[in-house]
PDB file of C-alpha atoms in Angstrom:
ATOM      1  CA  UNK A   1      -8.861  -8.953  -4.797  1.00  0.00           C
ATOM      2  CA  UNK A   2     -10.679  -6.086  -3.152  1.00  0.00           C
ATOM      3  CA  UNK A   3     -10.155  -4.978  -0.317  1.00  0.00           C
ATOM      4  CA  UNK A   4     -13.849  -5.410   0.803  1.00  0.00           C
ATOM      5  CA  UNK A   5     -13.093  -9.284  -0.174  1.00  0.00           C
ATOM      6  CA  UNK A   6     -10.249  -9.448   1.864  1.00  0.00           C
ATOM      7  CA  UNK A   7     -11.080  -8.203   4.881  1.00  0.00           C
ATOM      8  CA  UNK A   8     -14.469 -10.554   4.605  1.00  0.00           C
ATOM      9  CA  UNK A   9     -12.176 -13.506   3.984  1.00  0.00           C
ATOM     10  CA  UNK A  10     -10.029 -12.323   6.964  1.00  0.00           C
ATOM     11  CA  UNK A  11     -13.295 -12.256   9.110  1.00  0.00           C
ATOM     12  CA  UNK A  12     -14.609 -15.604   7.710  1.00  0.00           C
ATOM     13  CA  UNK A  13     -10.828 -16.973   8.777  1.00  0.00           C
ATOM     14  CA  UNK A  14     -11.525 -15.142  12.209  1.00  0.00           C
ATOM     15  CA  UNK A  15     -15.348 -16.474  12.760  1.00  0.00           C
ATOM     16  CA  UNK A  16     -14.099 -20.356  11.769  1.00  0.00           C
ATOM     17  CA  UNK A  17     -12.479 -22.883  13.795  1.00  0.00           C
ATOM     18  CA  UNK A  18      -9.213 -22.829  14.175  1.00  0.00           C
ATOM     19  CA  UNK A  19      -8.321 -25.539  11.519  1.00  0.00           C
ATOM     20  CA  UNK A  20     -10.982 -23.886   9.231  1.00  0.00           C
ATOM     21  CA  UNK A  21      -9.173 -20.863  10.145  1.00  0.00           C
ATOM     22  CA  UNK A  22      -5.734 -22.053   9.023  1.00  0.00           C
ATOM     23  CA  UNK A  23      -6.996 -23.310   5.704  1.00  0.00           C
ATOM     24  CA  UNK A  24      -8.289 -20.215   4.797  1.00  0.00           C
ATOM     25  CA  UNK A  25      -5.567 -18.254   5.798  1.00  0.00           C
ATOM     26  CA  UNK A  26      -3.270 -20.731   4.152  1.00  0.00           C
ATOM     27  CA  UNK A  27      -5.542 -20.468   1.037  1.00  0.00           C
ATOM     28  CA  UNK A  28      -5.587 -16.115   1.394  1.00  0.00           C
ATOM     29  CA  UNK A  29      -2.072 -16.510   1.639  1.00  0.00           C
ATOM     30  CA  UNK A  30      -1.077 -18.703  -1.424  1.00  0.00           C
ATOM     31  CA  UNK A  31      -3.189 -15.682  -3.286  1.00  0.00           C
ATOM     32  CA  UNK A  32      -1.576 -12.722  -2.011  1.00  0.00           C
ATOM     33  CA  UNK A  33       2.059 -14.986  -3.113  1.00  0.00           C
ATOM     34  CA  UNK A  34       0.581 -15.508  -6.087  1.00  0.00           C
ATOM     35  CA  UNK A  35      -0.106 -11.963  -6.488  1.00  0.00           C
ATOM     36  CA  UNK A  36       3.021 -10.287  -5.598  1.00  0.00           C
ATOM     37  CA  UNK A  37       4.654 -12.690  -7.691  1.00  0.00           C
ATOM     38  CA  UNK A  38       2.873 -11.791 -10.249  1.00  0.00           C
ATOM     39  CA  UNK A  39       3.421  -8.114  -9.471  1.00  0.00           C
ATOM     40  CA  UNK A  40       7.240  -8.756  -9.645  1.00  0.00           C
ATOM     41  CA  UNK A  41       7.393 -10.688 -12.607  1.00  0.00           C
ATOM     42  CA  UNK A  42       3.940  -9.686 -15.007  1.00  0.00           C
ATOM     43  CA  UNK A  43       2.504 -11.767 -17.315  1.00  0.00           C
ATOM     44  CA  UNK A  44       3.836 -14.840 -15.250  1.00  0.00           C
ATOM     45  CA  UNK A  45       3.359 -16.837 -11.514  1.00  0.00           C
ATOM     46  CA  UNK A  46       6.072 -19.236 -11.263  1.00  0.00           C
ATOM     47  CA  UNK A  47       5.748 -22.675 -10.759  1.00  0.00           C
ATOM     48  CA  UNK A  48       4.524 -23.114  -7.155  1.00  0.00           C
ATOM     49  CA  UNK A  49       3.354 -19.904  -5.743  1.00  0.00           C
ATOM     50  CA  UNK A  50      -0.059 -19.960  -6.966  1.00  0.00           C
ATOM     51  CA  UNK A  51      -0.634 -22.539  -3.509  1.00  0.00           C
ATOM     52  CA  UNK A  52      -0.984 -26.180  -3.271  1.00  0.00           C
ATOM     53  CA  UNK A  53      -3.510 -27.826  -5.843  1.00  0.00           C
ATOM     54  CA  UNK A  54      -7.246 -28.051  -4.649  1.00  0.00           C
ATOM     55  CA  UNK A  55      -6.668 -25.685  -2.064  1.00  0.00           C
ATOM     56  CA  UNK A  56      -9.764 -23.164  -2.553  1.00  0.00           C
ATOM     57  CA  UNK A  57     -11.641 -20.462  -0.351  1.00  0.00           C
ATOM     58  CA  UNK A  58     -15.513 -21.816  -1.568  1.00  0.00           C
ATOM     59  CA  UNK A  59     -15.124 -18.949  -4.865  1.00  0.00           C
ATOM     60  CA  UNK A  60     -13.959 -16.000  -2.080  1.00  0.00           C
ATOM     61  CA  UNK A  61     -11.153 -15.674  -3.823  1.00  0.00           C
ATOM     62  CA  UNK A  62     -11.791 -15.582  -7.403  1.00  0.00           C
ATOM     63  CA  UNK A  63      -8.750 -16.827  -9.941  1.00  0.00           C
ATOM     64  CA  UNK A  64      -7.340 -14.622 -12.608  1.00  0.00           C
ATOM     65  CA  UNK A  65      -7.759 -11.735 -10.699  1.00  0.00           C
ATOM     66  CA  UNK A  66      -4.683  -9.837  -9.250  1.00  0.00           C
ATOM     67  CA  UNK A  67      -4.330  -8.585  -5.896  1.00  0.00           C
ATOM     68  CA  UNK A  68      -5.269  -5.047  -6.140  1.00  0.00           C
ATOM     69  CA  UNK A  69      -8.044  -5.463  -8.947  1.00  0.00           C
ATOM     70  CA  UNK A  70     -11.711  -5.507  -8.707  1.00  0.00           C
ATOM     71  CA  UNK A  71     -13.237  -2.408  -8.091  1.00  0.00           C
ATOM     72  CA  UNK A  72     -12.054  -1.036  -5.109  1.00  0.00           C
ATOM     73  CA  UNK A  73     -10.661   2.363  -5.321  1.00  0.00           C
ATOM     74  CA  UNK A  74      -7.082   3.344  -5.222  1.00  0.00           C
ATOM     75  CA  UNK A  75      -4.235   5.009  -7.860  1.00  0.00           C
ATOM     76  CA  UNK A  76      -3.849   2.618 -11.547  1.00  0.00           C
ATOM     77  CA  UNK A  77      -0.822   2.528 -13.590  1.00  0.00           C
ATOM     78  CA  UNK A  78      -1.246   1.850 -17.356  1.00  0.00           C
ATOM     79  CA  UNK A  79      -2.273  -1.877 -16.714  1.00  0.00           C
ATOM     80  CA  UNK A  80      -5.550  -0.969 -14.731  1.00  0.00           C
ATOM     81  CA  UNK A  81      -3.647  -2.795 -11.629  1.00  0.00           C
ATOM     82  CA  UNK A  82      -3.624  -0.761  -8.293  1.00  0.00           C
ATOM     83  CA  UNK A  83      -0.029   0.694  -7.372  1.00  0.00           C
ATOM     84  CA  UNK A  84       1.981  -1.332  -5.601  1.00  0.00           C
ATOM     85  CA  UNK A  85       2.467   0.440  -2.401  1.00  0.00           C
ATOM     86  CA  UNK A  86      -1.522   0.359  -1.608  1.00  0.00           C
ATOM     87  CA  UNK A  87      -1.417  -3.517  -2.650  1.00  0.00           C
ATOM     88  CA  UNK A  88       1.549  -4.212  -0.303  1.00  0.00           C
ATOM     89  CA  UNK A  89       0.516  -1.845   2.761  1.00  0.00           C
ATOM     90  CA  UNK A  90      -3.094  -4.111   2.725  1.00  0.00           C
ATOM     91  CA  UNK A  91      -1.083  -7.581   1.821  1.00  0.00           C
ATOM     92  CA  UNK A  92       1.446  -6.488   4.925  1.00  0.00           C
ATOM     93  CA  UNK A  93      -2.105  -5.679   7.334  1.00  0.00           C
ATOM     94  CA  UNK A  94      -3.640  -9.083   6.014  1.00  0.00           C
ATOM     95  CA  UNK A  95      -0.410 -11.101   6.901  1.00  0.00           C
ATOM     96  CA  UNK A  96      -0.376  -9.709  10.468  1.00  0.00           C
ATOM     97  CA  UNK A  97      -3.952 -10.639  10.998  1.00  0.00           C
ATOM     98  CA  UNK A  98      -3.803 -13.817   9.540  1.00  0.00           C
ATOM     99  CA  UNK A  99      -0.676 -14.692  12.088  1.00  0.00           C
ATOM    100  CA  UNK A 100      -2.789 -13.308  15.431  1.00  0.00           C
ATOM    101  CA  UNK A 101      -5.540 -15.430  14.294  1.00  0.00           C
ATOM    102  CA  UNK A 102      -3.228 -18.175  13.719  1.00  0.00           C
ATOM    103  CA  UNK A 103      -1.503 -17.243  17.079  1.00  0.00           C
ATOM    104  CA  UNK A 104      -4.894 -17.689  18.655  1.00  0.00           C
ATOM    105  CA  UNK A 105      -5.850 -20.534  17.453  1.00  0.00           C
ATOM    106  CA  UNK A 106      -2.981 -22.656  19.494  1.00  0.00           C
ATOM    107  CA  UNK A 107      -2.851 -23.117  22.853  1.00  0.00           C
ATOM    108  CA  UNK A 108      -0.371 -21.666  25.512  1.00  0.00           C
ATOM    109  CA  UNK A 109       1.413 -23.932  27.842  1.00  0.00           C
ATOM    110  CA  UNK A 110       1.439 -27.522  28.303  1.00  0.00           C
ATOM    111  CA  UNK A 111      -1.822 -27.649  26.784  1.00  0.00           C
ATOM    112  CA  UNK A 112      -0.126 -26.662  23.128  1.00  0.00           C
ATOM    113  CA  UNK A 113       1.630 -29.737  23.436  1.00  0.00           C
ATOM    114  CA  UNK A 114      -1.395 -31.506  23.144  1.00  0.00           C
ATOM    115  CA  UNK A 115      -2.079 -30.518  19.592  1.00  0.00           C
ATOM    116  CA  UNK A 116      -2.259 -33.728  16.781  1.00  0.00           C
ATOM    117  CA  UNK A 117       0.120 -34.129  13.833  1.00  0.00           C
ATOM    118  CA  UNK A 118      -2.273 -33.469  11.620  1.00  0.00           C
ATOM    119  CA  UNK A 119      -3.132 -30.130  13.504  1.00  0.00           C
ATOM    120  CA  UNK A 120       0.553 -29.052  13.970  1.00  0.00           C
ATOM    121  CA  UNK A 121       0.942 -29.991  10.089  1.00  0.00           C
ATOM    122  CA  UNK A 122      -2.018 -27.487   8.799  1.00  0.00           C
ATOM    123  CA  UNK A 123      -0.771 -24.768  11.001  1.00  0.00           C
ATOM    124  CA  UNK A 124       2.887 -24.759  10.124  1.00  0.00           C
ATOM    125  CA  UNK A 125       2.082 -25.006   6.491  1.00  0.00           C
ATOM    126  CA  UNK A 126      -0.096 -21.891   7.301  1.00  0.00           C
ATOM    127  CA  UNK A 127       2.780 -20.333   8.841  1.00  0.00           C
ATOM    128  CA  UNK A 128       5.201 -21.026   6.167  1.00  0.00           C
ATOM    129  CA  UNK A 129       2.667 -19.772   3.518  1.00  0.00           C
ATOM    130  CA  UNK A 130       1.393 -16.434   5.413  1.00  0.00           C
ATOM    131  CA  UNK A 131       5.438 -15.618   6.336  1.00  0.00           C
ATOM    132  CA  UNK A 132       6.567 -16.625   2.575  1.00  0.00           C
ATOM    133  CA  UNK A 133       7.110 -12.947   1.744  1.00  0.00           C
ATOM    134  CA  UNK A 134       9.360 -10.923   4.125  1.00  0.00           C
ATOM    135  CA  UNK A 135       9.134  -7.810   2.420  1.00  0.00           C
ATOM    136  CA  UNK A 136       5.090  -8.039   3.569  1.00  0.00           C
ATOM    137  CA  UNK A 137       6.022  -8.377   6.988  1.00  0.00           C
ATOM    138  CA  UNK A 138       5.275  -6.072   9.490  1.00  0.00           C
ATOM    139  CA  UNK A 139       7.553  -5.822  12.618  1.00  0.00           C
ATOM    140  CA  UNK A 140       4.348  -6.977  14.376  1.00  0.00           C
ATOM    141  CA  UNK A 141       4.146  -9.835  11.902  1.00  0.00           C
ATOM    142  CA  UNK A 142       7.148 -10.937  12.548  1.00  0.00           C
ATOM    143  CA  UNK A 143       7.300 -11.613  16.079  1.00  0.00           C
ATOM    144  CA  UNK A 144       3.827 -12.910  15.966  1.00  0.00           C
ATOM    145  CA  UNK A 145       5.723 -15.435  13.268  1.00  0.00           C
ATOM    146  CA  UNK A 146       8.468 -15.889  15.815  1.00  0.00           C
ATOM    147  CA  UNK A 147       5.958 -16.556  18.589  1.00  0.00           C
ATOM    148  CA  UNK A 148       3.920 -19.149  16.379  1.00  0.00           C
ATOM    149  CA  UNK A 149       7.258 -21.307  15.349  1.00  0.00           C
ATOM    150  CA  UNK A 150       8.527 -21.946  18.824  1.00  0.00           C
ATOM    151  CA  UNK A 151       4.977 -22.954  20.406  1.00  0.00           C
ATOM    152  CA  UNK A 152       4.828 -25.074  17.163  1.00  0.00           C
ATOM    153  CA  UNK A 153       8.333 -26.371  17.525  1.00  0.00           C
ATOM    154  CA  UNK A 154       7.848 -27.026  21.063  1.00  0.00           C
ATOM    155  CA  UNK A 155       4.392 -28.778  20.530  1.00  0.00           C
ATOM    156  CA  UNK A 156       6.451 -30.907  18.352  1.00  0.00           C
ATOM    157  CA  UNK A 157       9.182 -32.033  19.744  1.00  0.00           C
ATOM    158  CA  UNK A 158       6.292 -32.997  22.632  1.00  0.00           C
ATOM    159  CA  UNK A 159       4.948 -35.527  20.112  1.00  0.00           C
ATOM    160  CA  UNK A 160       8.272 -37.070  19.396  1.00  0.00           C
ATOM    161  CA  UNK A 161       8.215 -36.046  15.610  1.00  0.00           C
ATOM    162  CA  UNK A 162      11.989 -36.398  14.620  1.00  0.00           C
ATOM    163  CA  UNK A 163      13.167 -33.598  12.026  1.00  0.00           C
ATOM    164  CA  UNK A 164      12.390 -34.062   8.252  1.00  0.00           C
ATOM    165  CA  UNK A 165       8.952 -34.194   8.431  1.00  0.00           C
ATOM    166  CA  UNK A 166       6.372 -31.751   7.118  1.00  0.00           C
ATOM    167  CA  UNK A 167       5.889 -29.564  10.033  1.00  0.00           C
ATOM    168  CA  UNK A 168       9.521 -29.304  10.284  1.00  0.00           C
ATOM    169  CA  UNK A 169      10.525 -28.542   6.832  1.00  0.00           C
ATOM    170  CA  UNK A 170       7.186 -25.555   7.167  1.00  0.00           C
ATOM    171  CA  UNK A 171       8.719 -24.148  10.494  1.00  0.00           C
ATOM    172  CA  UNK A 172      12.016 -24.332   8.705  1.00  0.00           C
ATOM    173  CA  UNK A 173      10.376 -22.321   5.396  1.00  0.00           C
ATOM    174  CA  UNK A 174       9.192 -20.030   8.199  1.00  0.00           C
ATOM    175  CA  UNK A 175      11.999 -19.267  10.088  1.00  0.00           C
ATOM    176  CA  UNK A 176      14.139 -18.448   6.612  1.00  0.00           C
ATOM    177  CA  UNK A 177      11.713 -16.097   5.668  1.00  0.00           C
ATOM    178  CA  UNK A 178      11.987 -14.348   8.879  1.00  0.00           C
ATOM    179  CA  UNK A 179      15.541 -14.248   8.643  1.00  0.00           C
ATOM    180  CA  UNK A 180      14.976 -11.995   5.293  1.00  0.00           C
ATOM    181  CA  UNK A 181      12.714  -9.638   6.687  1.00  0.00           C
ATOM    182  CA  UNK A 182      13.448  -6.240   6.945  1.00  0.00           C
ATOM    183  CA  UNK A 183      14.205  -5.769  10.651  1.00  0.00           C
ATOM    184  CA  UNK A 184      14.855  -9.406  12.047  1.00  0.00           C
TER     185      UNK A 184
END
């Protein structure tokens, strides 16, 4: 993924709604998983990191293709993939965007409460998926993460959802990885 193509999926996520938004961040995020998965462990993704099934960015972000190929520019190792630090450093900016626009795209106060299940579901899955790697966490990142689970929490425990749902198993998956970032 170049880095061209990820800042214009970044500033698709930032022109969309905000459920639009979410999707394609959760989407962008599954990717870059999927990619420093890969990047850990090559020649395999394991089971569940290359994002939930159907979940697709319209062909902006082309399968097979590993974070850090394409033709931007940047240093190779033998296996024509970019090194890892310039692949992290722009998966670590992307993930801090990605939160602010998620951060954004949820109301402050009492009217956050007023978000739907549905719409408290899409954006703690979003949350889970963009915070899923601590070591791509940026200090900034993670308080913006912080910030986003406690309005989300708060929104709901407004509705009345009981723990073991969705949103709370996602805010869960987001407040472990938090906990295992460098720095929380």
């Amino acid at each position: 993924l170049s880095a061209d193509r990820l800042r214009g999926v970044l500033a698709q996520a930032a022109a969309a709604s905000s459920s639009e938004g979410a999707q394609l961040c959760t989407a962008l995020a599954a990717r870059l998983n999927a990619d420093a998965a890969s990047a850990a462990l090559p020649g395999r993704i394991p089971p569940g990191l290359a994002g939930p099934p159907g979940l697709t960015t319209a062909g902006l972000l082309p399968s097979g293709l590993p974070f850090g190929s394409g033709s931007e520019s940047g240093s190779r190792g033998e296996s024509g993939r970019e090194s890892g630090d310039g692949a992290r450093v722009r998966a670590a900016q992307a993930r801090e965007e990605m939160l602010m626009l998620l951060l954004r795209g949820i109301p402050t106060g009492s009217l956050s409460l007023s978000l739907s299940l549905s719409a408290l579901s899409l954006r703690a899955v979003a949350v889970a998926a963009v915070s899923n790697r601590p070591e791509e966490l940026t200090p900034t990142a993670q308080r913006t993460a912080a910030q986003l689970v406690r309005r989300l929490a708060r929104a709901a425990e407004s509705t009345g959802m009981t723990a073991g749902g969705k949103v709370s198993e996602a805010l869960v998956e987001s407040l472990s990885s938090l906990m295992g970032a460098d720095g929380a």
